Coordinates of C-alpha atoms in Angstrom, one line a residue:
M14 CA -22.7 110.0 -50.3
I15 CA -21.2 106.6 -51.4
N16 CA -18.7 104.4 -49.0
D17 CA -17.8 101.2 -48.5
A18 CA -20.8 99.8 -45.5
A19 CA -23.0 101.5 -48.1
L20 CA -22.0 99.8 -51.0
A21 CA -21.6 96.5 -48.7
L22 CA -25.2 97.1 -47.5
R23 CA -26.0 97.9 -51.1
D24 CA -24.5 95.0 -53.0
G25 CA -26.0 92.7 -49.5
F26 CA -29.6 94.1 -50.6
L27 CA -29.2 93.1 -54.6
A28 CA -27.5 90.1 -53.9
A29 CA -31.0 89.1 -51.7
F30 CA -33.7 90.6 -53.7
P31 CA -32.3 91.5 -56.9
K32 CA -36.1 91.3 -58.8
E33 CA -37.7 93.1 -56.1
T34 CA -35.2 95.9 -57.0
V35 CA -36.8 99.0 -59.4
I36 CA -34.3 101.6 -59.4
N37 CA -30.4 101.8 -58.0
E38 CA -28.2 105.0 -57.5
E39 CA -25.3 106.2 -56.3
F40 CA -24.7 109.8 -55.5
A41 CA -21.4 112.0 -55.3
K42 CA -20.6 113.2 -51.9
E43 CA -22.1 116.8 -53.4
D44 CA -24.5 115.8 -54.8
T45 CA -28.1 117.6 -53.7
D46 CA -30.5 117.8 -56.2
F47 CA -32.2 114.5 -56.1
R48 CA -36.0 115.6 -58.2
T49 CA -35.0 113.3 -60.6
I50 CA -34.3 110.1 -58.6
A51 CA -37.6 111.4 -56.8
T52 CA -39.3 111.8 -59.7
K53 CA -38.4 108.9 -61.5
I54 CA -38.9 106.5 -57.7
K55 CA -42.2 108.1 -57.8
A56 CA -43.1 107.2 -61.0
R57 CA -42.6 103.5 -60.5
N58 CA -44.0 104.1 -57.4
P59 CA -42.3 101.0 -55.4
D60 CA -43.9 99.4 -52.0
A61 CA -40.3 101.0 -50.0
V62 CA -37.4 102.9 -50.7
Y63 CA -33.9 101.4 -49.3
H64 CA -32.0 104.9 -48.2
L65 CA -28.4 104.6 -47.7
L66 CA -27.6 108.6 -47.6
F67 CA -26.0 110.3 -45.2
A68 CA -26.5 113.4 -43.7
P69 CA -26.6 116.0 -45.4
Q70 CA -28.0 114.6 -48.7
G71 CA -30.6 111.9 -46.4
S72 CA -33.2 114.5 -45.2
I73 CA -32.8 116.4 -49.2
F74 CA -33.3 113.2 -50.7
V75 CA -36.1 111.8 -48.7
K76 CA -37.8 115.3 -48.7
S77 CA -37.4 115.1 -53.1
L78 CA -40.0 112.1 -52.4
R79 CA -42.2 113.4 -50.2
Q80 CA -42.7 116.2 -51.5
L81 CA -43.5 114.5 -55.6
G82 CA -46.3 113.0 -53.7
Y83 CA -44.2 109.8 -52.3
T84 CA -46.1 107.4 -49.6
G85 CA -44.4 104.6 -50.0
A86 CA -42.3 103.3 -46.5
I87 CA -38.7 104.3 -46.0
F88 CA -36.4 101.7 -44.5
A89 CA -32.5 102.5 -43.9
V90 CA -29.9 101.6 -41.4
H91 CA -27.8 103.3 -38.7
N92 CA -27.0 106.8 -41.6
V93 CA -30.4 108.3 -39.7
E94 CA -29.8 107.6 -36.4
D95 CA -29.2 111.5 -35.8
P96 CA -31.4 113.6 -34.0
S97 CA -29.9 116.5 -36.7
E98 CA -30.3 114.7 -39.6
I99 CA -34.2 114.1 -38.5
A100 CA -34.7 117.6 -38.3
A101 CA -33.5 119.0 -41.0
S102 CA -35.7 116.1 -42.5
N103 CA -38.4 118.8 -41.3
G104 CA -40.8 115.6 -40.5
T105 CA -40.0 113.6 -43.6
Y106 CA -38.4 111.1 -41.4
E107 CA -41.5 110.1 -39.8
G108 CA -42.0 107.0 -39.8
L109 CA -38.7 105.8 -41.7
W110 CA -38.0 102.2 -39.5
F111 CA -34.4 101.3 -39.7
V112 CA -31.9 98.5 -38.2
T113 CA -28.9 99.3 -36.0
G114 CA -26.7 98.3 -33.3
D115 CA -29.3 97.2 -30.2
D116 CA -28.3 99.8 -27.0
M117 CA -31.1 98.7 -24.4
E118 CA -28.1 97.4 -22.5
G119 CA -26.1 99.7 -22.7
R120 CA -28.2 102.9 -21.5
E121 CA -25.9 104.2 -19.2
Y122 CA -23.7 105.6 -21.9
F123 CA -26.9 107.4 -23.7
D124 CA -28.3 107.8 -20.3
A125 CA -24.7 110.3 -19.4
F126 CA -24.5 111.7 -22.7
K127 CA -27.6 112.8 -22.5
K128 CA -27.8 114.2 -18.5
R129 CA -24.4 116.4 -19.8
F130 CA -25.4 117.5 -23.2
K131 CA -29.0 118.2 -22.9
R132 CA -29.4 115.2 -26.7
Y133 CA -28.8 112.2 -27.7
P134 CA -25.5 112.0 -29.3
A135 CA -25.0 112.0 -33.3
M136 CA -24.5 109.1 -35.8
G137 CA -21.6 107.2 -34.6
G138 CA -21.4 108.4 -31.0
P139 CA -22.0 105.5 -29.0
N140 CA -19.7 103.5 -31.8
A141 CA -16.8 106.1 -30.8
F142 CA -16.9 106.2 -27.3
D143 CA -16.7 102.5 -27.5
Y144 CA -14.1 102.6 -30.0
G145 CA -11.8 104.9 -28.2
K146 CA -12.8 102.9 -24.1
M147 CA -11.3 99.8 -26.3
I148 CA -7.7 101.3 -27.1
I149 CA -7.9 103.1 -23.2
E150 CA -8.2 99.8 -21.9
A151 CA -5.7 98.4 -24.0
A152 CA -3.2 101.3 -23.4
A153 CA -4.4 101.0 -19.6
A154 CA -3.6 96.6 -20.0
G155 CA -0.4 97.3 -21.6
D156 CA -2.0 95.0 -24.5
A157 CA -1.2 95.7 -28.8
L158 CA -4.2 97.4 -29.8
L159 CA -4.8 94.8 -32.9
P160 CA -4.4 91.6 -31.7
R161 CA -6.6 93.3 -28.2
L162 CA -9.7 94.0 -30.4
K163 CA -9.1 91.0 -33.1
T164 CA -10.0 88.4 -29.7
L165 CA -12.2 90.9 -27.6
K166 CA -14.8 89.3 -25.2
N167 CA -17.3 89.7 -22.8
F168 CA -16.5 94.3 -24.0
Q169 CA -19.4 96.6 -22.0
G170 CA -19.9 99.8 -23.4
A171 CA -22.8 101.8 -24.9
F172 CA -24.5 98.9 -27.0
G173 CA -24.0 96.0 -24.0
R174 CA -22.0 93.2 -23.3
Y175 CA -20.2 92.0 -27.2
D176 CA -17.5 90.1 -27.9
A177 CA -15.0 90.3 -31.3
T178 CA -16.0 88.4 -34.2
D179 CA -14.4 86.7 -37.4
G180 CA -13.8 89.3 -40.0
N181 CA -12.8 92.0 -38.2
S182 CA -16.6 92.8 -36.3
F183 CA -18.6 92.5 -33.4
D184 CA -21.3 90.9 -32.1
L185 CA -24.0 93.6 -31.9
K186 CA -27.0 93.1 -31.1
A187 CA -29.7 94.3 -33.3
T188 CA -32.7 96.0 -33.3
V189 CA -35.4 97.8 -35.3
K190 CA -36.3 101.6 -34.7
V191 CA -39.2 103.6 -35.9
I192 CA -38.6 107.8 -36.2
K193 CA -40.9 109.0 -34.0
G194 CA -41.3 112.9 -34.5
S195 CA -37.8 113.8 -32.6
G196 CA -36.9 110.3 -31.9
F197 CA -37.0 106.9 -31.9
M198 CA -39.2 103.9 -30.5
L199 CA -39.2 100.5 -31.0
P200 CA -41.8 98.7 -33.2

């Protein structure tokens, strides 16, 4: 699926590694037949594939690659950090590595979620929790939301303690995770 975040990540990668990129494709959200692109990738046999598709396309795409015998590395970002998408991949996400927000300092959120729902949160769940908490805290303090978000300091959430940065972002720590079985491990 094409979205601004995936396009920005792709553009950053292309700017950093223009000569190393052998195939660059975009897909509409309704596209689910990846046999043609998987065949092109297999024929070019790159060392790795940067996977930026969201569910349900991601698992369908990776299954298509693996069914054709592509054995190279596949890497991604937070788009693959979803237990239902890992399950839908039928084991083809095994060993896939991805960069995401480091949630090791915010274990309380994950532990409470697992205790209540008996599973890991879906992709974006921790982000939504933090945004919700930011909104609630701003309302409780009587602060206007946007100025508070732009100047947020020392916020404690699912990703630990962090601040707002210039450019309407947050200084979350990043980490690399590897998909192992139905979950994630640190390499």
